[in-house]
Short mmCIF file of C-alpha atoms in Angstrom, two decimals:
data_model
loop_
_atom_site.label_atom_id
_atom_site.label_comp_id
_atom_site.label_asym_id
_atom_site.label_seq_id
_atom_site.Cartn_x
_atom_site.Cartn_y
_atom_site.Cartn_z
CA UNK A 124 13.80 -14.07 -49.11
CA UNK A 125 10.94 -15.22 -47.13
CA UNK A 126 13.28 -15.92 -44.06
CA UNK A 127 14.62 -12.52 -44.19
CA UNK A 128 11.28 -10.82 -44.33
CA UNK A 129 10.05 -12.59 -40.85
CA UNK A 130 13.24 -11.93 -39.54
CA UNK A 131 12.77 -8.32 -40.35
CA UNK A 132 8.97 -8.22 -39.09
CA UNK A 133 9.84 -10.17 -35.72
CA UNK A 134 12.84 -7.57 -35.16
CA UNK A 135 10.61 -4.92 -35.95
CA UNK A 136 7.94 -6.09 -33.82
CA UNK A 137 10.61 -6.53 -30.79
CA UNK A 138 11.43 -2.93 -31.07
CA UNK A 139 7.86 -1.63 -30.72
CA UNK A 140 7.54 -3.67 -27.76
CA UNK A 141 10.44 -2.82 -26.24
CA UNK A 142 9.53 1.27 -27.38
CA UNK A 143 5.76 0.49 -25.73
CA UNK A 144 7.56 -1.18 -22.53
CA UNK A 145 9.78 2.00 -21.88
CA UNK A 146 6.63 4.39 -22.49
CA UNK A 147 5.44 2.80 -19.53
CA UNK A 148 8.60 1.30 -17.25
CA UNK A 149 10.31 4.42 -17.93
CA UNK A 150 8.35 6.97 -15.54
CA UNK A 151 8.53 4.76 -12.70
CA UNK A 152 12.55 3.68 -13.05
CA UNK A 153 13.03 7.41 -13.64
CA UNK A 154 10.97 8.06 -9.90
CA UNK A 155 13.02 4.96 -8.33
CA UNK A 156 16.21 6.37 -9.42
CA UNK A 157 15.03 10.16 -8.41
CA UNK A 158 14.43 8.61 -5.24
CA UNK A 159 17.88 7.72 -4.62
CA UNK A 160 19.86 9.93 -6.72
CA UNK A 161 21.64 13.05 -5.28
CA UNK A 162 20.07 16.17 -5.21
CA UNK A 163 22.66 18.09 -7.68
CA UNK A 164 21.47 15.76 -10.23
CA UNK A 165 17.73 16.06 -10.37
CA UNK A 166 17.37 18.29 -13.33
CA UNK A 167 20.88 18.18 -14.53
CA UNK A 168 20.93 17.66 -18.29
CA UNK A 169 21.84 15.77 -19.78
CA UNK A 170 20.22 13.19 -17.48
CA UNK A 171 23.15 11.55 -15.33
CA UNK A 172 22.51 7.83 -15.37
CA UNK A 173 25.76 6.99 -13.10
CA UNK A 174 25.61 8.37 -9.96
CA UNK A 175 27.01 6.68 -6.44
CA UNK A 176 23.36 6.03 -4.26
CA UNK A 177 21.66 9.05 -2.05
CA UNK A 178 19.72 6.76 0.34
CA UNK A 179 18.79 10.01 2.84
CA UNK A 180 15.29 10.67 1.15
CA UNK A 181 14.26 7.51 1.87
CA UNK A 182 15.83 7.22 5.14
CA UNK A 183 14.24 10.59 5.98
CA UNK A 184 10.50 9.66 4.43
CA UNK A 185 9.93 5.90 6.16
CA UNK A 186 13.05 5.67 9.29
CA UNK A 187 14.50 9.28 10.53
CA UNK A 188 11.77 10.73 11.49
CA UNK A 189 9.55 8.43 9.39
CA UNK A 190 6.86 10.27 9.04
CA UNK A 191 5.69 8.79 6.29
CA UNK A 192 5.92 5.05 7.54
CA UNK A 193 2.78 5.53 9.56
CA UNK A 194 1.22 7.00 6.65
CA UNK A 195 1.99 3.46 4.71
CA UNK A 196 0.08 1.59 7.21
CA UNK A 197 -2.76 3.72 7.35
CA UNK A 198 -2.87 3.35 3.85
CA UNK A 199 -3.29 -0.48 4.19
CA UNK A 200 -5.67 -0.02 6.76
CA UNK A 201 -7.96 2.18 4.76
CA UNK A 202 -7.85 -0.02 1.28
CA UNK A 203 -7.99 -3.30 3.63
CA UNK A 204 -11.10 -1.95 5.05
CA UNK A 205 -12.62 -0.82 2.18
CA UNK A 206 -12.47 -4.23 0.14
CA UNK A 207 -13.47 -6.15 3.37
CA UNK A 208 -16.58 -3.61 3.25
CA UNK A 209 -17.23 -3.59 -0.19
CA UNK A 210 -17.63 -7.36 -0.74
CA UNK A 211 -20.93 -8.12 1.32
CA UNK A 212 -22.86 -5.54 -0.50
CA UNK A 213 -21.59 -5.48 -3.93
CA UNK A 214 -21.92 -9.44 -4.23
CA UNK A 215 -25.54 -9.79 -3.51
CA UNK A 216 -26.46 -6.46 -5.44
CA UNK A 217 -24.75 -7.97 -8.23
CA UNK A 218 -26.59 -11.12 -8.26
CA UNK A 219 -30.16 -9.70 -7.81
CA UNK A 220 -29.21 -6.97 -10.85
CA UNK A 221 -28.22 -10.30 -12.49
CA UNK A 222 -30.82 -12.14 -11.77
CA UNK A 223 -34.21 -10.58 -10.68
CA UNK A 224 -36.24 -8.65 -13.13
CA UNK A 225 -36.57 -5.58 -10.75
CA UNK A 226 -38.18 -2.72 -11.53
CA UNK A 227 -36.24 0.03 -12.86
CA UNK A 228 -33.25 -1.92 -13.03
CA UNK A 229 -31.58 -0.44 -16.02
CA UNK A 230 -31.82 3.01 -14.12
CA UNK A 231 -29.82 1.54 -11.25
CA UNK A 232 -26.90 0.26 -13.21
CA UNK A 233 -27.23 4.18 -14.83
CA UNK A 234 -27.12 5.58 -11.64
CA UNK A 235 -24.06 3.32 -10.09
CA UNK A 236 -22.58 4.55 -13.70
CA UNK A 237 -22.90 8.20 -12.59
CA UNK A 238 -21.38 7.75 -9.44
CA UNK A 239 -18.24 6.69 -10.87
CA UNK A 240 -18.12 9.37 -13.52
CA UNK A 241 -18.66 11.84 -10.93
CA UNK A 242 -15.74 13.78 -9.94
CA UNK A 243 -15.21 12.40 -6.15
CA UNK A 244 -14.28 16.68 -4.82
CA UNK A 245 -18.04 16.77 -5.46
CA UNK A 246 -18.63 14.77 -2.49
CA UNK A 247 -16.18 16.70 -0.26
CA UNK A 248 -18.26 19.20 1.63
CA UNK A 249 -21.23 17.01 1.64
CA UNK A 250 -19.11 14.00 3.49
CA UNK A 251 -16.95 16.10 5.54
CA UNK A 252 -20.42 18.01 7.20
CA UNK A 253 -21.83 14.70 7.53
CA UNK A 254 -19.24 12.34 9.17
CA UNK A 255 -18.65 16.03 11.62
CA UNK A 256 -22.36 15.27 12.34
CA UNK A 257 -21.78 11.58 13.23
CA UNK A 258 -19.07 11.89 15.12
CA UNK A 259 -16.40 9.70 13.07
CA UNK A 260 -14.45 12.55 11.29
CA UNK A 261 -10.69 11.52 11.66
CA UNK A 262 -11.25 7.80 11.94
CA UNK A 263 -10.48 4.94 9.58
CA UNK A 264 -14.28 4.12 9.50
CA UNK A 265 -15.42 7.45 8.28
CA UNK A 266 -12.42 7.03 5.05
CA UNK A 267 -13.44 3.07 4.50
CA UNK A 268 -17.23 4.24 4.57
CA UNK A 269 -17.13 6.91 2.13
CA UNK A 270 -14.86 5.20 0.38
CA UNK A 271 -17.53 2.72 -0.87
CA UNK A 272 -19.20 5.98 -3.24
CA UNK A 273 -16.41 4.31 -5.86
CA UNK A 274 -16.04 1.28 -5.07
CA UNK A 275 -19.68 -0.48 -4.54
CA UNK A 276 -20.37 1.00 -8.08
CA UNK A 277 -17.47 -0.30 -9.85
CA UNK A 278 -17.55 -3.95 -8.28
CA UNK A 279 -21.28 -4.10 -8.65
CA UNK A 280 -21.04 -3.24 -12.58
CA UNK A 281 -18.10 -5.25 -13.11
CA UNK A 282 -19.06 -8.49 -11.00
CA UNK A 283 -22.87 -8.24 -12.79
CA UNK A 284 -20.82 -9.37 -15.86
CA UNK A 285 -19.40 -12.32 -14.26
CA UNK A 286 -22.41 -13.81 -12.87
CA UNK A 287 -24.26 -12.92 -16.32
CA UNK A 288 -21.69 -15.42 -17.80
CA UNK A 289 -22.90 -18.22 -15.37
CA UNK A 290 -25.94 -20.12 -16.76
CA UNK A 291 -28.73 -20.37 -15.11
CA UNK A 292 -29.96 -23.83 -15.54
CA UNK A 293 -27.26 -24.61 -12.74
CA UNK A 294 -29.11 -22.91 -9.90
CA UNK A 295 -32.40 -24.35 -11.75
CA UNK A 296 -31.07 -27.62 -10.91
CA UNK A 297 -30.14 -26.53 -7.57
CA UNK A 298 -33.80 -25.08 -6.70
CA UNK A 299 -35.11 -28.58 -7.62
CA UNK A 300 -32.99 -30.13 -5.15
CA UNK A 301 -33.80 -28.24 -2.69
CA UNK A 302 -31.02 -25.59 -2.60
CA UNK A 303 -32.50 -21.94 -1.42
CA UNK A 304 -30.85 -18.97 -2.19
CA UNK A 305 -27.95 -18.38 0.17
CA UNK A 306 -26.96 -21.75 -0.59
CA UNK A 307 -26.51 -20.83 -4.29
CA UNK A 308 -24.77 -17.98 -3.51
CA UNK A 309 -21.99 -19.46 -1.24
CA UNK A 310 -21.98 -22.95 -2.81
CA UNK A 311 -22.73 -22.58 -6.34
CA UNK A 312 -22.36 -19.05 -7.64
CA UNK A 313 -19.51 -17.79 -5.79
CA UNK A 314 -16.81 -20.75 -6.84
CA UNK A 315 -17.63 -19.71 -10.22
CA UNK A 316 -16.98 -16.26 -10.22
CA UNK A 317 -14.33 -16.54 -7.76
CA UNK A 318 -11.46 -15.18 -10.31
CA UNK A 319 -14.09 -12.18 -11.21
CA UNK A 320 -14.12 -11.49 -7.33
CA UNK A 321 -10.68 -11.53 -6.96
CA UNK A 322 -10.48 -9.36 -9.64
CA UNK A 323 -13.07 -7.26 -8.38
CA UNK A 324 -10.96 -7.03 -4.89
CA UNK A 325 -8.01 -5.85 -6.65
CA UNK A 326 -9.25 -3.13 -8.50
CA UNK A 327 -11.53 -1.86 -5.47
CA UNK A 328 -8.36 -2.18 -3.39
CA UNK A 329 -6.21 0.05 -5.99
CA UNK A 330 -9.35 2.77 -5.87
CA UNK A 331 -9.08 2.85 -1.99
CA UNK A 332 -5.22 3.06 -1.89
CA UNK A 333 -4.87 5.55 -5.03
CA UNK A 334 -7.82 7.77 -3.21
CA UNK A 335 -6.86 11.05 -1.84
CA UNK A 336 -9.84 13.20 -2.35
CA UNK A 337 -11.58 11.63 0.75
CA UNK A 338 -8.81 11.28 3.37
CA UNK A 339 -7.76 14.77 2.15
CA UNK A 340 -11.04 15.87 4.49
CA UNK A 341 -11.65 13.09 6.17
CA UNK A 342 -8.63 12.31 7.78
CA UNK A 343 -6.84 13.48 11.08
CA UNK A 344 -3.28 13.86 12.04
CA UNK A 345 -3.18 10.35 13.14
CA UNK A 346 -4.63 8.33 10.32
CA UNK A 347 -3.79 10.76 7.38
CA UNK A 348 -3.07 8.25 4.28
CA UNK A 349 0.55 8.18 2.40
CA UNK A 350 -1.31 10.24 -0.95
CA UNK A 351 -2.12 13.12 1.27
CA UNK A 352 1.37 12.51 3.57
CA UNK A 353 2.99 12.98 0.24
CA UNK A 354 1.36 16.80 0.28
CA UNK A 355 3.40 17.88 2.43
CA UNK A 356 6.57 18.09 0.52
CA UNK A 357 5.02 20.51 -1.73
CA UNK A 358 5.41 23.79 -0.14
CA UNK A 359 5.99 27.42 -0.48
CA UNK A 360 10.26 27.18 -0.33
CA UNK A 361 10.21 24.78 -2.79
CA UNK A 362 9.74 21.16 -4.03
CA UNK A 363 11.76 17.89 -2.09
CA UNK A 364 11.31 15.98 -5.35
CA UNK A 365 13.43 13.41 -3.48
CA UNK A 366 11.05 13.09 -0.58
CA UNK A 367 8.12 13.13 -2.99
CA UNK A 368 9.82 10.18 -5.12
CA UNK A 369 10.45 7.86 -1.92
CA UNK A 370 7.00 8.40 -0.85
CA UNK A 371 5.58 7.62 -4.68
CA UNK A 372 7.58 4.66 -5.04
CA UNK A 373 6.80 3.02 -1.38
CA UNK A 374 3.00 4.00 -2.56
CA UNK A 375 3.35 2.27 -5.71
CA UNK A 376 4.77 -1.05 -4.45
CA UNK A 377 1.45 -2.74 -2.94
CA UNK A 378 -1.05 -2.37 -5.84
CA UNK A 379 2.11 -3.98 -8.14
CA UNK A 380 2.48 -6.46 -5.95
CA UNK A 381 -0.74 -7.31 -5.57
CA UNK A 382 -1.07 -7.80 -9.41
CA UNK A 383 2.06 -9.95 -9.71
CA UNK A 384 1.30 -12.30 -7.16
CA UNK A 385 -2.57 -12.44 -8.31
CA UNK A 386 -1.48 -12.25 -12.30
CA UNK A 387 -3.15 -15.71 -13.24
CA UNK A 388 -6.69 -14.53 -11.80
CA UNK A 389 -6.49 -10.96 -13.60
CA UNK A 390 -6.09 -13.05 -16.64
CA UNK A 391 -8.58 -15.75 -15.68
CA UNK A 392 -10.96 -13.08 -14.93
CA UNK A 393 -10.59 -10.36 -17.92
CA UNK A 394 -11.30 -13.23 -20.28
CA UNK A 395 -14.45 -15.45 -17.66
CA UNK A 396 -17.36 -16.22 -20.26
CA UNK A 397 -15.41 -14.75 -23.18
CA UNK A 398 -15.38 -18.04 -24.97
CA UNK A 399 -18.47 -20.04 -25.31
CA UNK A 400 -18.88 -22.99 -26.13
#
């Protein structure tokens, strides 16, 4: 009787994670299959699950004419940019939050808090005047700039918690041999919280790439990202959900990438300091 009953509860379990697992696979195989299906078939219900391939939206989106191809790389660019950026500043910040007792340090954390609860179209008129003003309005530098409003804020909070979790008698025994600061940041410090700054890179990489708010205003012809290229099938004769799909799925394909290759230091640094011994 007892065999049956864990038999029952591990079948039942299986189904609820095979129900959770299509709550959240099942949006994105629906948008790969839009993105090849034929037209005729978008909205046809019931859904047709057989169909013989449609590869012209994606053929049209990223080879003939492509447009959105360039898009892709500006993309890359922009997120690139903005992680290589975001690193120098965040890192030290979060240290001296860590460890200094500076005055009015719990407002500081409050205000980096605000920033990323602030809606970024806030930001829009004030950033657009301003990079007019400085002359780098259409350029990758003005988008990677800006783009720091989100992510300095989020890597500094998150990479505070990290360091927290190292203990401090290790750079006490550093200082007495004679190790000064920059030393214990690049020699000590930073090994140990490497899988919280990889994590930290990811997630400030998926803010830049996800981002469209900035290079909506930001951005010229020549370095508009693949969110805003996307735009552009929305229009007043109607709705290429084909073109939009291809463009969504190509956009999707670095940030899960990213995470499947890097998997082992998500995990590694979701769970740094959580046990203690």
């Amino acid at each position: 009787m007892e065999g049956t009953e864990s038999t029952t509860g591990r079948l039942l379990g299986l189904a609820a994670m095979v129900l959770l697992l299509l709550v959240f696979i099942g949006p994105i195989l629906w948008f790969v299959l839009l993105a090849i299906r034929p037209a005729e078939t978008y909205f046809a219900m019931p859904p047709v699950l057989s169909f013989t391939p449609n590869w012209e939206s994606i053929r049209y989106t990223f080879f003939d004419p492509g447009n959105n191809a360039p898009q892709l790389g500006n993309s890359l660019i922009v997120a690139i940019g903005a992680v290589a950026l975001n690193l120098p500043f965040s890192f030290p910040a979060a240290y001296a939050l860590s460890r200094y007792k500076i005055r009015g340090r719990k407002h500081i954390m409050l205000w980096y808090l605000g920033l990323l609860m602030a809606p970024p179209v806030a930001f829009l008129i004030p950033y657009s005047i301003l990079a007019s003003m400085a002359g780098v309005k259409g350029t990758y530098f003005s988008m990677i700039l800006i783009s720091q409003t989100l992510t300095i804020p989020f890597s500094v909070w998150l990479m505070r918690s990290f360091i927290d979790e190292v203990p401090i008698e290790i750079e006490e025994a550093a200082r007495i041999d004679g190790a000064g600061t920059t030393t214990i940041l690049l020699k000590f410090i930073l090994p140990m919280v490497m899988p919280g700054l990889i994590v930290t890179s990811m997630f400030a990489f998926v803010f830049s790439w996800n981002n469209a708010a900035f290079p909506l205003v930001l951005a010229n012809r020549s370095t508009t990202t693949l969110p805003i290229g996307t735009l552009q099938y929305f229009g007043t004769a109607g709705v290429t959900w084909g073109f939009i799909a291809s463009a969504a799925v190509a956009a999707m394909i670095p940030p899960m990438l990213i995470f499947l290759v890097l998997d082992r230091y998500v995990v590694r640094g979701l769970t740094f300091g959580s046990v203690k011994g």
